[in-house]
GROMACS .gro file of C-alpha atoms in nm:
model
  304
    1MET     CA    1  30.614  25.642  -0.494
    2VAL     CA    2  30.663  25.358  -0.247
    3LEU     CA    3  30.934  25.401   0.017
    4LEU     CA    4  31.067  25.137   0.253
    5ALA     CA    5  31.096  25.222   0.620
    6ALA     CA    6  31.398  25.087   0.807
    7ASP     CA    7  31.195  24.787   0.926
    8GLY     CA    8  31.078  24.705   0.573
    9VAL     CA    9  30.726  24.849   0.581
   10ALA     CA   10  30.612  24.997   0.249
   11ILE     CA   11  30.518  25.365   0.278
   12GLU     CA   12  30.306  25.552   0.022
   13ALA     CA   13  30.462  25.892  -0.057
   14VAL     CA   14  30.403  26.178  -0.299
   15HIS     CA   15  30.646  26.454  -0.402
   16GLU     CA   16  30.501  26.776  -0.546
   17PRO     CA   17  30.706  27.066  -0.681
   18ALA     CA   18  30.666  27.420  -0.556
   19ASP     CA   19  30.396  27.629  -0.719
   20PHE     CA   20  30.511  27.815  -1.027
   21ASP     CA   21  30.475  28.149  -0.847
   22ALA     CA   22  30.589  28.020  -0.507
   23ASP     CA   23  30.742  28.267  -0.262
   24VAL     CA   24  31.059  28.063  -0.228
   25THR     CA   25  31.431  28.123  -0.196
   26HIS     CA   26  31.648  27.905  -0.422
   27ASP     CA   27  32.007  27.822  -0.343
   28ALA     CA   28  32.291  27.867  -0.593
   29ALA     CA   29  32.204  27.535  -0.757
   30GLY     CA   30  31.837  27.628  -0.794
   31ARG     CA   31  31.717  27.394  -0.520
   32VAL     CA   32  31.410  27.480  -0.314
   33PRO     CA   33  31.313  27.384   0.042
   34VAL     CA   34  31.069  27.100   0.096
   35THR     CA   35  30.802  27.051   0.361
   36VAL     CA   36  30.741  26.693   0.474
   37VAL     CA   37  30.388  26.664   0.613
   38ALA     CA   38  30.315  26.408   0.887
   39HIS     CA   39  29.939  26.359   0.920
   40GLY     CA   40  29.737  26.273   1.227
   41PHE     CA   41  29.590  25.937   1.333
   42THR     CA   42  29.335  25.807   1.075
   43GLY     CA   43  29.468  26.052   0.813
   44SER     CA   44  29.657  25.976   0.493
   45ALA     CA   45  29.838  26.146   0.207
   46GLY     CA   46  29.514  26.169   0.012
   47ARG     CA   47  29.279  26.304   0.277
   48PRO     CA   48  29.128  26.647   0.195
   49HIS     CA   49  29.272  26.829   0.496
   50VAL     CA   50  29.621  26.696   0.419
   51ARG     CA   51  29.583  26.800   0.056
   52ARG     CA   52  29.473  27.148   0.168
   53ALA     CA   53  29.781  27.183   0.389
   54ALA     CA   54  30.004  27.065   0.105
   55ALA     CA   55  29.853  27.322  -0.130
   56VAL     CA   56  29.941  27.602   0.113
   57PHE     CA   57  30.295  27.473   0.174
   58ARG     CA   58  30.361  27.452  -0.201
   59ARG     CA   59  30.353  27.831  -0.207
   60TYR     CA   60  30.681  27.817  -0.012
   61GLY     CA   61  30.859  27.522  -0.172
   62ALA     CA   62  30.815  27.159  -0.267
   63VAL     CA   63  30.602  26.925  -0.054
   64ILE     CA   64  30.618  26.558   0.037
   65THR     CA   65  30.309  26.395   0.178
   66PHE     CA   66  30.300  26.031   0.284
   67SER     CA   67  30.075  25.787   0.464
   68PHE     CA   68  30.192  25.644   0.793
   69ARG     CA   69  30.192  25.265   0.823
   70GLY     CA   70  29.843  25.125   0.858
   71HIS     CA   71  29.699  25.431   0.682
   72GLY     CA   72  29.606  25.494   0.318
   73ALA     CA   73  29.797  25.278   0.071
   74SER     CA   74  30.089  25.214   0.305
   75GLY     CA   75  30.158  24.867   0.439
   76GLY     CA   76  30.179  24.746   0.796
   77ARG     CA   77  29.969  24.846   1.092
   78SER     CA   78  29.958  25.167   1.288
   79THR     CA   79  30.155  25.171   1.613
   80VAL     CA   80  29.999  25.510   1.699
   81GLY     CA   81  30.324  25.706   1.696
   82ASP     CA   82  30.590  25.448   1.783
   83ARG     CA   83  30.738  25.293   1.467
   84GLU     CA   84  30.596  25.580   1.265
   85VAL     CA   85  30.922  25.764   1.331
   86LEU     CA   86  31.080  25.525   1.078
   87ASP     CA   87  30.817  25.622   0.818
   88LEU     CA   88  30.899  25.990   0.861
   89ALA     CA   89  31.273  25.920   0.845
   90ALA     CA   90  31.222  25.740   0.513
   91ALA     CA   91  31.030  26.037   0.374
   92VAL     CA   92  31.294  26.288   0.487
   93ALA     CA   93  31.574  26.072   0.348
   94TRP     CA   94  31.386  26.059   0.016
   95ALA     CA   95  31.360  26.439   0.017
   96ARG     CA   96  31.737  26.466   0.055
   97ARG     CA   97  31.800  26.208  -0.218
   98LEU     CA   98  31.585  26.422  -0.447
   99GLY     CA   99  31.833  26.705  -0.391
  100HIS     CA  100  31.658  26.920  -0.133
  101ARG     CA  101  31.914  27.071   0.101
  102THR     CA  102  31.657  27.221   0.337
  103VAL     CA  103  31.380  27.005   0.486
  104TRP     CA  104  31.103  27.122   0.717
  105THR     CA  105  30.889  26.865   0.901
  106VAL     CA  106  30.534  26.960   0.997
  107GLY     CA  107  30.332  26.712   1.201
  108PHE     CA  108  29.973  26.714   1.324
  109SER     CA  109  29.851  26.540   1.642
  110MET     CA  110  30.007  26.190   1.625
  111GLY     CA  111  30.226  26.326   1.346
  112GLY     CA  112  30.324  26.609   1.581
  113SER     CA  113  30.457  26.363   1.836
  114VAL     CA  114  30.641  26.182   1.555
  115VAL     CA  115  30.818  26.494   1.425
  116LEU     CA  116  30.935  26.571   1.779
  117ARG     CA  117  31.085  26.226   1.829
  118HIS     CA  118  31.227  26.221   1.478
  119ALA     CA  119  31.412  26.549   1.536
  120ALA     CA  120  31.558  26.414   1.860
  121LEU     CA  121  31.656  26.075   1.716
  122TYR     CA  122  31.793  26.189   1.380
  123PRO     CA  123  32.022  26.484   1.457
  124ALA     CA  124  32.202  26.689   1.195
  125ALA     CA  125  32.572  26.606   1.212
  126GLY     CA  126  32.864  26.543   0.981
  127PRO     CA  127  32.939  26.651   0.625
  128ASP     CA  128  32.600  26.544   0.488
  129ALA     CA  129  32.409  26.790   0.703
  130HIS     CA  130  32.303  27.118   0.545
  131ALA     CA  131  32.444  27.439   0.688
  132SER     CA  132  32.098  27.568   0.774
  133GLY     CA  133  32.049  27.238   0.956
  134HIS     CA  134  32.335  27.334   1.188
  135ALA     CA  135  32.610  27.119   1.042
  136ASP     CA  136  32.850  27.399   1.131
  137GLY     CA  137  32.945  27.218   1.449
  138ARG     CA  138  32.622  27.296   1.629
  139GLY     CA  139  32.468  26.978   1.488
  140SER     CA  140  32.641  26.790   1.767
  141GLY     CA  141  32.418  26.990   1.999
  142HIS     CA  142  32.181  26.697   1.958
  143ALA     CA  143  32.431  26.479   2.144
  144ASP     CA  144  32.274  26.227   2.378
  145ALA     CA  145  31.950  26.229   2.182
  146GLN     CA  146  31.819  25.884   2.262
  147SER     CA  147  31.872  25.732   1.919
  148PRO     CA  148  31.837  25.363   1.841
  149SER     CA  149  32.115  25.172   1.674
  150PRO     CA  150  32.048  25.038   1.324
  151ALA     CA  151  31.996  24.696   1.478
  152ASP     CA  152  31.731  24.838   1.711
  153ALA     CA  153  31.563  25.007   1.415
  154GLN     CA  154  31.530  24.673   1.240
  155GLY     CA  155  31.404  24.495   1.549
  156SER     CA  156  31.225  24.701   1.810
  157ALA     CA  157  31.208  24.990   1.562
  158SER     CA  158  31.193  25.283   1.799
  159ALA     CA  159  31.360  25.141   2.105
  160ASP     CA  160  31.491  25.493   2.172
  161GLY     CA  161  31.793  25.344   2.350
  162HIS     CA  162  32.090  25.563   2.432
  163GLY     CA  163  32.340  25.608   2.150
  164SER     CA  164  32.444  25.836   1.871
  165GLY     CA  165  32.204  25.938   1.596
  166PHE     CA  166  32.192  25.734   1.277
  167ALA     CA  167  32.075  25.797   0.925
  168ASP     CA  168  31.793  25.614   0.758
  169PRO     CA  169  31.934  25.318   0.559
  170HIS     CA  170  31.867  25.524   0.244
  171GLY     CA  171  32.065  25.832   0.353
  172PRO     CA  172  32.068  26.129   0.591
  173ALA     CA  173  31.728  26.183   0.749
  174HIS     CA  174  31.765  26.492   0.967
  175THR     CA  175  31.532  26.792   0.954
  176ASP     CA  176  31.621  27.161   0.950
  177ALA     CA  177  31.308  27.292   1.124
  178VAL     CA  178  31.030  27.122   1.319
  179VAL     CA  179  30.663  27.221   1.355
  180ALA     CA  180  30.436  27.021   1.587
  181VAL     CA  181  30.065  27.109   1.567
  182SER     CA  182  29.821  26.981   1.832
  183ALA     CA  183  30.083  26.741   1.969
  184PRO     CA  184  30.057  26.562   2.304
  185ALA     CA  185  30.320  26.623   2.570
  186ARG     CA  186  30.292  26.277   2.727
  187TRP     CA  187  30.170  25.929   2.642
  188TYR     CA  188  29.855  25.749   2.764
  189TYR     CA  189  29.662  26.071   2.822
  190ARG     CA  190  29.292  26.001   2.891
  191GLY     CA  191  29.184  26.333   3.039
  192THR     CA  192  28.931  26.421   2.768
  193ALA     CA  193  28.635  26.235   2.623
  194ALA     CA  194  28.795  26.245   2.279
  195MET     CA  195  29.109  26.073   2.405
  196ARG     CA  196  28.910  25.813   2.597
  197ARG     CA  197  28.730  25.727   2.272
  198LEU     CA  198  29.063  25.706   2.089
  199HIS     CA  199  29.204  25.470   2.351
  200TRP     CA  200  28.897  25.248   2.308
  201VAL     CA  201  28.960  25.235   1.932
  202VAL     CA  202  29.327  25.149   1.980
  203THR     CA  203  29.311  24.901   2.268
  204ARG     CA  204  28.986  24.705   2.222
  205PRO     CA  205  28.922  24.441   1.953
  206LEU     CA  206  28.589  24.600   1.862
  207GLY     CA  207  28.753  24.941   1.858
  208ARG     CA  208  29.023  24.820   1.620
  209ALA     CA  209  28.752  24.678   1.395
  210VAL     CA  210  28.587  25.021   1.393
  211GLY     CA  211  28.928  25.169   1.311
  212ARG     CA  212  28.982  24.929   1.021
  213TYR     CA  213  28.641  24.942   0.858
  214GLY     CA  214  28.504  25.277   0.974
  215LEU     CA  215  28.819  25.491   0.991
  216ARG     CA  216  29.024  25.302   0.727
  217THR     CA  217  29.310  25.260   0.973
  218ARG     CA  218  29.472  24.924   1.048
  219ILE     CA  219  29.594  24.920   1.408
  220HIS     CA  220  29.859  24.694   1.561
  221THR     CA  221  29.736  24.464   1.839
  222SER     CA  222  30.052  24.474   2.052
  223ASP     CA  223  30.134  24.721   2.327
  224TRP     CA  224  30.443  24.939   2.302
  225ASP     CA  225  30.753  24.753   2.418
  226PRO     CA  226  30.953  24.947   2.508
  227VAL     CA  227  30.758  25.270   2.549
  228PRO     CA  228  30.894  25.532   2.304
  229LEU     CA  229  31.070  25.847   2.410
  230ASP     CA  230  30.817  26.081   2.572
  231PRO     CA  231  30.724  26.382   2.351
  232ALA     CA  232  30.833  26.632   2.616
  233GLU     CA  233  31.167  26.452   2.657
  234ALA     CA  234  31.209  26.459   2.281
  235ALA     CA  235  31.132  26.832   2.270
  236ALA     CA  236  31.408  26.892   2.524
  237ARG     CA  237  31.662  26.730   2.288
  238ILE     CA  238  31.581  26.910   1.963
  239ALA     CA  239  31.786  27.228   2.011
  240PRO     CA  240  31.948  27.392   1.822
  241THR     CA  241  31.709  27.290   1.543
  242PRO     CA  242  31.428  27.549   1.529
  243LEU     CA  243  31.104  27.426   1.685
  244LEU     CA  244  30.751  27.568   1.657
  245LEU     CA  245  30.462  27.443   1.870
  246VAL     CA  246  30.110  27.531   1.753
  247HIS     CA  247  29.798  27.449   1.955
  248GLY     CA  248  29.436  27.559   1.949
  249ASP     CA  249  29.267  27.680   2.266
  250ARG     CA  250  28.959  27.475   2.171
  251ASP     CA  251  29.141  27.147   2.112
  252PRO     CA  252  28.905  26.870   2.233
  253TYR     CA  253  29.186  26.613   2.261
  254PHE     CA  254  29.475  26.784   2.441
  255PRO     CA  255  29.423  27.088   2.666
  256LEU     CA  256  29.669  27.374   2.685
  257ASP     CA  257  29.889  27.216   2.951
  258HIS     CA  258  30.026  26.993   2.672
  259PRO     CA  259  30.177  27.263   2.449
  260ARG     CA  260  30.293  27.455   2.753
  261ALA     CA  261  30.471  27.147   2.887
  262LEU     CA  262  30.637  27.093   2.549
  263ALA     CA  263  30.748  27.455   2.535
  264THR     CA  264  30.888  27.438   2.888
  265ALA     CA  265  31.080  27.122   2.804
  266ALA     CA  266  31.215  27.265   2.478
  267GLY     CA  267  31.335  27.587   2.638
  268PRO     CA  268  31.383  27.930   2.482
  269GLN     CA  269  31.475  27.796   2.138
  270ALA     CA  270  31.111  27.695   2.082
  271ASP     CA  271  30.828  27.922   1.969
  272LEU     CA  272  30.477  27.860   2.106
  273TRP     CA  273  30.161  27.977   1.930
  274LEU     CA  274  29.832  27.934   2.116
  275GLU     CA  275  29.567  27.989   1.851
  276PRO     CA  276  29.234  28.140   1.964
  277GLY     CA  277  28.931  27.945   1.845
  278MET     CA  278  29.132  27.667   1.681
  279GLY     CA  279  29.039  27.303   1.735
  280HIS     CA  280  29.253  26.996   1.668
  281ALA     CA  281  29.520  26.922   1.409
  282GLU     CA  282  29.503  26.953   1.029
  283ASN     CA  283  29.123  26.951   1.030
  284ALA     CA  284  29.121  27.275   1.230
  285ALA     CA  285  29.427  27.458   1.096
  286ASP     CA  286  29.298  27.712   0.845
  287GLU     CA  287  29.493  27.848   0.551
  288ALA     CA  288  29.606  28.154   0.745
  289VAL     CA  289  29.762  27.940   1.019
  290LEU     CA  290  29.923  27.708   0.764
  291ALA     CA  291  30.070  28.004   0.574
  292ARG     CA  292  30.211  28.149   0.897
  293ILE     CA  293  30.369  27.812   0.975
  294ALA     CA  294  30.536  27.798   0.634
  295ASP     CA  295  30.653  28.157   0.667
  296TRP     CA  296  30.801  28.078   1.010
  297ALA     CA  297  30.994  27.781   0.868
  298ALA     CA  298  31.121  27.989   0.576
  299ARG     CA  299  31.252  28.252   0.817
  300ARG     CA  300  31.400  28.016   1.077
  301ALA     CA  301  31.559  27.768   0.835
  302PRO     CA  302  31.592  27.933   0.493
  303GLY     CA  303  31.771  27.771   0.206
  304GLY     CA  304  31.730  27.553  -0.096
   0.00000   0.00000   0.00000
């Protein structure tokens, strides 16, 4: 399936039904929840670690995987977490058009920062929001989430200017539960060797060539303008939507002050799991961790 993001970029996406023997709760109409998986930088819908995560999540409901812009078979160029929020919104809106009333977003690394901003910028509100997504009046708890106007979405994409939340052009795009794995708490972090290498790939012409031909990732040449909403600021604006933060204590990219800062910003509505021995993102999350994540989402935002 090819989706169109709000700024017209073509996004590769795949919908897979729940496993036949999935441990899933259907609603009265027989609908099941769906997990939308947001991969990390240089990943794609077809990468083995993404496929492994999808296989685990299918035990709990349907799954949508997609490739961010500049990755896989999607069009455009990667903006390393900025305009990618539009890609995720398109995938979530597609999930709702397919009839899923409950949507869980799970993001890894760059995808983790994207699911945080997406939850802040696309709040659940109004008659289209699902009850488990807090459309019972609590959806307006996202008020003052820095959400761009539709015009901003078409132009500067994720200008994150003040305003009310808006749906993706193709329909409601809010999530009912958010999981950010190995996500940064702030932009431009260069405190580890791994992040200094990543910045070289993103900011230098030779690095972008390595990204394109070695990592199969096409990277935009322009700097962010304006700078997107900071992940910690986004985390502070997600309540009352359930939020889970997962981070390994051996993450070579972002040390433990990042998940702790996100948890502090999010407040008591967020759950924080610091995983002993775990490294970074979907490559390091084993099946046991992935199953616990899916179980958490099923408990915090059940439904069909």
